[in-house]
């Protein structure tokens, strides 16, 4: 398991810190300030891409957003055009939305814009091609784009796309659990307790019994059970920290943790 950085007790605090660096540099920063701002922005881009690329791709692939383009292209365009702008996260901070919903909803708005621009370009092309003709060209002829066609294309995104949201939620749950897993593993490695992690892995992930795990790691059954509880508790604590980063309020924490477990299996600890 790779070593990961340990963020503060809430990653939202870390996100706030990066945005504060960018804001303090001002509109025309000095060279040193510009470098600090760019490092902060690069850290934010990397964090959001690693956490949300797979969930957003699943969201596009699973529903009506496929009409707007290929999943990889659409997600890459969304990051380049919207997500990497500092104001995108500043606006999120002013809402009560979890970060995952902000990211998902933002992709929906971006996709609508892509379709709108594409249809308008097609309308303009047909209109220009027919300029000077007595009847015009933008709304006549089979297969030609029209204002009605634009409306229908945009309305397609207004429907409740439950399948796509479910795909997004599952991919997001896997991403946050992977992050919590890596964080808990790193903490146990620092403490020299990877033997406990090995018991947990073989028992909870592999489904192996203590009667075969114990002799392999030099523990009896009660010790193996204690090691499993320890790692489960560390996993649960790490998952809470990761979820706080996503804008999950404490009042919603238990319910969100339960959603993660249901989506990927109960390996997140109690």
GROMACS .gro file of C-alpha atoms in nm:
model
  270
    1UNK     CA    1   0.000   0.000   0.000
    2UNK     CA    2   0.152   0.338  -0.099
    3UNK     CA    3   0.226   0.599   0.163
    4UNK     CA    4  -0.015   0.893   0.160
    5UNK     CA    5  -0.006   1.240   0.309
    6UNK     CA    6  -0.209   1.286   0.626
    7UNK     CA    7  -0.441   1.583   0.590
    8UNK     CA    8  -0.577   1.772   0.892
    9UNK     CA    9  -0.880   1.634   1.074
   10UNK     CA   10  -1.096   1.774   0.795
   11UNK     CA   11  -0.979   1.791   0.436
   12UNK     CA   12  -1.212   2.086   0.392
   13UNK     CA   13  -0.963   2.269   0.613
   14UNK     CA   14  -0.689   2.168   0.369
   15UNK     CA   15  -0.897   2.282   0.070
   16UNK     CA   16  -0.966   2.612   0.247
   17UNK     CA   17  -0.593   2.654   0.308
   18UNK     CA   18  -0.511   2.610  -0.060
   19UNK     CA   19  -0.781   2.857  -0.164
   20UNK     CA   20  -0.657   3.106   0.095
   21UNK     CA   21  -0.306   3.088  -0.053
   22UNK     CA   22  -0.447   3.161  -0.399
   23UNK     CA   23  -0.663   3.448  -0.272
   24UNK     CA   24  -0.382   3.610  -0.073
   25UNK     CA   25  -0.160   3.624  -0.381
   26UNK     CA   26  -0.396   3.877  -0.539
   27UNK     CA   27  -0.462   3.959  -0.900
   28UNK     CA   28  -0.102   4.044  -0.996
   29UNK     CA   29   0.120   3.852  -0.754
   30UNK     CA   30   0.495   3.875  -0.731
   31UNK     CA   31   0.695   3.585  -0.870
   32UNK     CA   32   0.730   3.407  -0.536
   33UNK     CA   33   0.360   3.449  -0.460
   34UNK     CA   34   0.270   3.329  -0.807
   35UNK     CA   35   0.465   3.009  -0.746
   36UNK     CA   36   0.285   2.954  -0.416
   37UNK     CA   37  -0.051   3.008  -0.582
   38UNK     CA   38   0.031   2.771  -0.866
   39UNK     CA   39   0.147   2.502  -0.623
   40UNK     CA   40  -0.177   2.536  -0.428
   41UNK     CA   41  -0.386   2.521  -0.745
   42UNK     CA   42  -0.190   2.220  -0.870
   43UNK     CA   43  -0.255   2.041  -0.541
   44UNK     CA   44  -0.626   2.110  -0.568
   45UNK     CA   45  -0.638   1.992  -0.930
   46UNK     CA   46  -0.457   1.670  -0.843
   47UNK     CA   47  -0.678   1.599  -0.543
   48UNK     CA   48  -1.003   1.656  -0.730
   49UNK     CA   49  -0.892   1.463  -1.038
   50UNK     CA   50  -0.779   1.160  -0.837
   51UNK     CA   51  -1.097   1.159  -0.630
   52UNK     CA   52  -1.355   1.242  -0.898
   53UNK     CA   53  -1.234   1.133  -1.240
   54UNK     CA   54  -1.368   0.778  -1.205
   55UNK     CA   55  -1.703   0.874  -1.043
   56UNK     CA   56  -1.770   1.144  -1.302
   57UNK     CA   57  -1.679   0.911  -1.585
   58UNK     CA   58  -1.922   0.654  -1.446
   59UNK     CA   59  -2.188   0.926  -1.425
   60UNK     CA   60  -2.151   1.012  -1.793
   61UNK     CA   61  -2.134   0.650  -1.904
   62UNK     CA   62  -2.441   0.548  -1.705
   63UNK     CA   63  -2.700   0.793  -1.832
   64UNK     CA   64  -2.817   1.062  -2.069
   65UNK     CA   65  -2.495   1.264  -2.048
   66UNK     CA   66  -2.351   1.019  -2.302
   67UNK     CA   67  -2.533   1.229  -2.561
   68UNK     CA   68  -2.296   1.515  -2.485
   69UNK     CA   69  -1.978   1.325  -2.569
   70UNK     CA   70  -1.735   1.050  -2.475
   71UNK     CA   71  -1.697   1.012  -2.095
   72UNK     CA   72  -1.321   1.079  -2.087
   73UNK     CA   73  -1.348   1.380  -2.317
   74UNK     CA   74  -1.642   1.529  -2.130
   75UNK     CA   75  -1.482   1.488  -1.786
   76UNK     CA   76  -1.149   1.629  -1.909
   77UNK     CA   77  -1.326   1.927  -2.062
   78UNK     CA   78  -1.522   1.984  -1.742
   79UNK     CA   79  -1.203   1.992  -1.535
   80UNK     CA   80  -1.024   2.220  -1.779
   81UNK     CA   81  -1.314   2.463  -1.819
   82UNK     CA   82  -1.476   2.468  -1.475
   83UNK     CA   83  -1.315   2.270  -1.195
   84UNK     CA   84  -0.968   2.422  -1.220
   85UNK     CA   85  -1.103   2.775  -1.175
   86UNK     CA   86  -1.055   2.884  -0.810
   87UNK     CA   87  -1.405   3.034  -0.806
   88UNK     CA   88  -1.552   2.686  -0.859
   89UNK     CA   89  -1.446   2.577  -0.510
   90UNK     CA   90  -1.511   2.918  -0.354
   91UNK     CA   91  -1.872   2.889  -0.466
   92UNK     CA   92  -1.892   2.540  -0.320
   93UNK     CA   93  -1.773   2.673   0.018
   94UNK     CA   94  -2.072   2.910   0.019
   95UNK     CA   95  -2.320   2.623  -0.016
   96UNK     CA   96  -2.438   2.341   0.210
   97UNK     CA   97  -2.380   2.079  -0.057
   98UNK     CA   98  -2.138   1.789  -0.011
   99UNK     CA   99  -1.849   1.826  -0.253
  100UNK     CA  100  -1.954   1.512  -0.440
  101UNK     CA  101  -2.294   1.664  -0.525
  102UNK     CA  102  -2.133   1.992  -0.626
  103UNK     CA  103  -1.901   1.807  -0.862
  104UNK     CA  104  -2.178   1.588  -1.007
  105UNK     CA  105  -2.423   1.874  -1.056
  106UNK     CA  106  -2.150   2.087  -1.210
  107UNK     CA  107  -2.081   1.822  -1.472
  108UNK     CA  108  -2.450   1.816  -1.561
  109UNK     CA  109  -2.453   2.193  -1.615
  110UNK     CA  110  -2.132   2.172  -1.815
  111UNK     CA  111  -2.276   1.898  -2.039
  112UNK     CA  112  -2.585   2.107  -2.105
  113UNK     CA  113  -2.358   2.392  -2.209
  114UNK     CA  114  -2.165   2.163  -2.444
  115UNK     CA  115  -2.486   2.050  -2.613
  116UNK     CA  116  -2.620   2.406  -2.630
  117UNK     CA  117  -2.302   2.538  -2.792
  118UNK     CA  118  -2.286   2.249  -3.036
  119UNK     CA  119  -2.646   2.296  -3.148
  120UNK     CA  120  -2.606   2.671  -3.180
  121UNK     CA  121  -2.296   2.619  -3.395
  122UNK     CA  122  -2.491   2.386  -3.619
  123UNK     CA  123  -2.780   2.632  -3.642
  124UNK     CA  124  -2.537   2.909  -3.731
  125UNK     CA  125  -2.373   2.695  -4.000
  126UNK     CA  126  -2.703   2.613  -4.166
  127UNK     CA  127  -2.820   2.973  -4.138
  128UNK     CA  128  -2.500   3.107  -4.290
  129UNK     CA  129  -2.513   2.849  -4.568
  130UNK     CA  130  -2.863   2.956  -4.658
  131UNK     CA  131  -2.809   3.329  -4.629
  132UNK     CA  132  -2.963   3.511  -4.924
  133UNK     CA  133  -3.209   3.232  -5.002
  134UNK     CA  134  -3.569   3.341  -5.011
  135UNK     CA  135  -3.687   3.102  -4.744
  136UNK     CA  136  -3.378   3.069  -4.525
  137UNK     CA  137  -3.238   2.731  -4.422
  138UNK     CA  138  -3.211   2.685  -4.045
  139UNK     CA  139  -3.549   2.532  -3.985
  140UNK     CA  140  -3.631   2.352  -4.311
  141UNK     CA  141  -3.540   2.016  -4.457
  142UNK     CA  142  -3.521   1.676  -4.298
  143UNK     CA  143  -3.243   1.636  -4.044
  144UNK     CA  144  -3.159   2.005  -4.019
  145UNK     CA  145  -3.119   2.147  -3.667
  146UNK     CA  146  -3.381   2.379  -3.526
  147UNK     CA  147  -3.463   2.567  -3.211
  148UNK     CA  148  -3.702   2.286  -3.121
  149UNK     CA  149  -3.422   2.032  -3.160
  150UNK     CA  150  -3.204   2.233  -2.923
  151UNK     CA  151  -3.480   2.237  -2.664
  152UNK     CA  152  -3.533   1.863  -2.692
  153UNK     CA  153  -3.160   1.794  -2.657
  154UNK     CA  154  -3.138   2.003  -2.341
  155UNK     CA  155  -3.458   1.859  -2.196
  156UNK     CA  156  -3.299   1.514  -2.215
  157UNK     CA  157  -3.073   1.616  -1.927
  158UNK     CA  158  -3.360   1.732  -1.708
  159UNK     CA  159  -3.497   1.381  -1.654
  160UNK     CA  160  -3.426   1.196  -1.330
  161UNK     CA  161  -3.126   0.983  -1.432
  162UNK     CA  162  -3.119   0.751  -1.133
  163UNK     CA  163  -2.900   0.488  -1.296
  164UNK     CA  164  -2.626   0.742  -1.367
  165UNK     CA  165  -2.643   0.880  -1.013
  166UNK     CA  166  -2.616   0.530  -0.869
  167UNK     CA  167  -2.309   0.464  -1.086
  168UNK     CA  168  -2.155   0.790  -0.967
  169UNK     CA  169  -2.229   0.714  -0.601
  170UNK     CA  170  -2.074   0.368  -0.621
  171UNK     CA  171  -1.757   0.493  -0.793
  172UNK     CA  172  -1.732   0.778  -0.542
  173UNK     CA  173  -1.779   0.538  -0.250
  174UNK     CA  174  -1.495   0.322  -0.382
  175UNK     CA  175  -1.273   0.631  -0.415
  176UNK     CA  176  -1.333   0.759  -0.062
  177UNK     CA  177  -1.296   0.412   0.089
  178UNK     CA  178  -0.969   0.363  -0.099
  179UNK     CA  179  -0.845   0.694   0.043
  180UNK     CA  180  -0.948   0.593   0.396
  181UNK     CA  181  -0.788   0.253   0.350
  182UNK     CA  182  -0.458   0.407   0.241
  183UNK     CA  183  -0.462   0.653   0.532
  184UNK     CA  184  -0.533   0.385   0.793
  185UNK     CA  185  -0.267   0.158   0.644
  186UNK     CA  186  -0.008   0.436   0.659
  187UNK     CA  187  -0.087   0.507   1.024
  188UNK     CA  188  -0.054   0.139   1.115
  189UNK     CA  189   0.276   0.119   0.928
  190UNK     CA  190   0.406   0.418   1.126
  191UNK     CA  191   0.311   0.238   1.448
  192UNK     CA  192   0.463  -0.095   1.345
  193UNK     CA  193   0.122  -0.266   1.345
  194UNK     CA  194   0.109  -0.410   0.996
  195UNK     CA  195   0.061  -0.753   1.149
  196UNK     CA  196  -0.280  -0.631   1.268
  197UNK     CA  197  -0.354  -0.504   0.920
  198UNK     CA  198  -0.261  -0.843   0.775
  199UNK     CA  199  -0.510  -1.013   1.007
  200UNK     CA  200  -0.779  -0.763   0.906
  201UNK     CA  201  -0.706  -0.805   0.536
  202UNK     CA  202  -0.719  -1.182   0.545
  203UNK     CA  203  -1.027  -1.194   0.769
  204UNK     CA  204  -1.245  -0.910   0.635
  205UNK     CA  205  -1.131  -0.877   0.274
  206UNK     CA  206  -1.031  -1.235   0.194
  207UNK     CA  207  -1.284  -1.404   0.426
  208UNK     CA  208  -1.029  -1.637   0.581
  209UNK     CA  209  -1.087  -1.791   0.924
  210UNK     CA  210  -0.883  -1.715   1.235
  211UNK     CA  211  -0.789  -2.081   1.264
  212UNK     CA  212  -0.560  -2.044   0.961
  213UNK     CA  213  -0.470  -1.676   1.002
  214UNK     CA  214  -0.352  -1.715   1.362
  215UNK     CA  215  -0.071  -1.966   1.308
  216UNK     CA  216   0.056  -1.771   1.009
  217UNK     CA  217   0.091  -1.445   1.206
  218UNK     CA  218   0.172  -1.586   1.549
  219UNK     CA  219  -0.155  -1.489   1.720
  220UNK     CA  220  -0.430  -1.686   1.887
  221UNK     CA  221  -0.796  -1.638   1.792
  222UNK     CA  222  -0.874  -1.369   2.057
  223UNK     CA  223  -0.565  -1.173   1.951
  224UNK     CA  224  -0.672  -1.197   1.587
  225UNK     CA  225  -1.019  -1.071   1.679
  226UNK     CA  226  -0.863  -0.779   1.866
  227UNK     CA  227  -0.642  -0.695   1.568
  228UNK     CA  228  -0.946  -0.697   1.338
  229UNK     CA  229  -1.134  -0.462   1.571
  230UNK     CA  230  -0.836  -0.227   1.592
  231UNK     CA  231  -0.802  -0.196   1.216
  232UNK     CA  232  -1.179  -0.167   1.171
  233UNK     CA  233  -1.178   0.126   1.413
  234UNK     CA  234  -0.889   0.291   1.231
  235UNK     CA  235  -1.067   0.245   0.899
  236UNK     CA  236  -1.385   0.399   1.038
  237UNK     CA  237  -1.193   0.696   1.178
  238UNK     CA  238  -1.007   0.751   0.851
  239UNK     CA  239  -1.331   0.727   0.655
  240UNK     CA  240  -1.486   0.997   0.874
  241UNK     CA  241  -1.191   1.226   0.803
  242UNK     CA  242  -1.216   1.167   0.430
  243UNK     CA  243  -1.592   1.230   0.432
  244UNK     CA  244  -1.549   1.556   0.621
  245UNK     CA  245  -1.332   1.660   0.328
  246UNK     CA  246  -1.629   1.604   0.101
  247UNK     CA  247  -1.845   1.852   0.289
  248UNK     CA  248  -2.036   1.587   0.483
  249UNK     CA  249  -2.182   1.742   0.798
  250UNK     CA  250  -2.153   1.560   1.130
  251UNK     CA  251  -2.531   1.526   1.145
  252UNK     CA  252  -2.515   1.329   0.817
  253UNK     CA  253  -2.193   1.139   0.886
  254UNK     CA  254  -2.334   0.807   1.009
  255UNK     CA  255  -2.586   0.787   0.725
  256UNK     CA  256  -2.317   0.866   0.466
  257UNK     CA  257  -2.081   0.605   0.609
  258UNK     CA  258  -2.363   0.352   0.584
  259UNK     CA  259  -2.415   0.449   0.219
  260UNK     CA  260  -2.046   0.389   0.149
  261UNK     CA  261  -2.060   0.046   0.312
  262UNK     CA  262  -2.371  -0.053   0.120
  263UNK     CA  263  -2.214   0.058  -0.209
  264UNK     CA  264  -1.885  -0.133  -0.176
  265UNK     CA  265  -1.935  -0.392   0.096
  266UNK     CA  266  -1.888  -0.368   0.471
  267UNK     CA  267  -1.510  -0.340   0.493
  268UNK     CA  268  -1.504   0.015   0.627
  269UNK     CA  269  -1.506  -0.083   0.990
  270UNK     CA  270  -1.765  -0.025   1.258
   0.00000   0.00000   0.00000
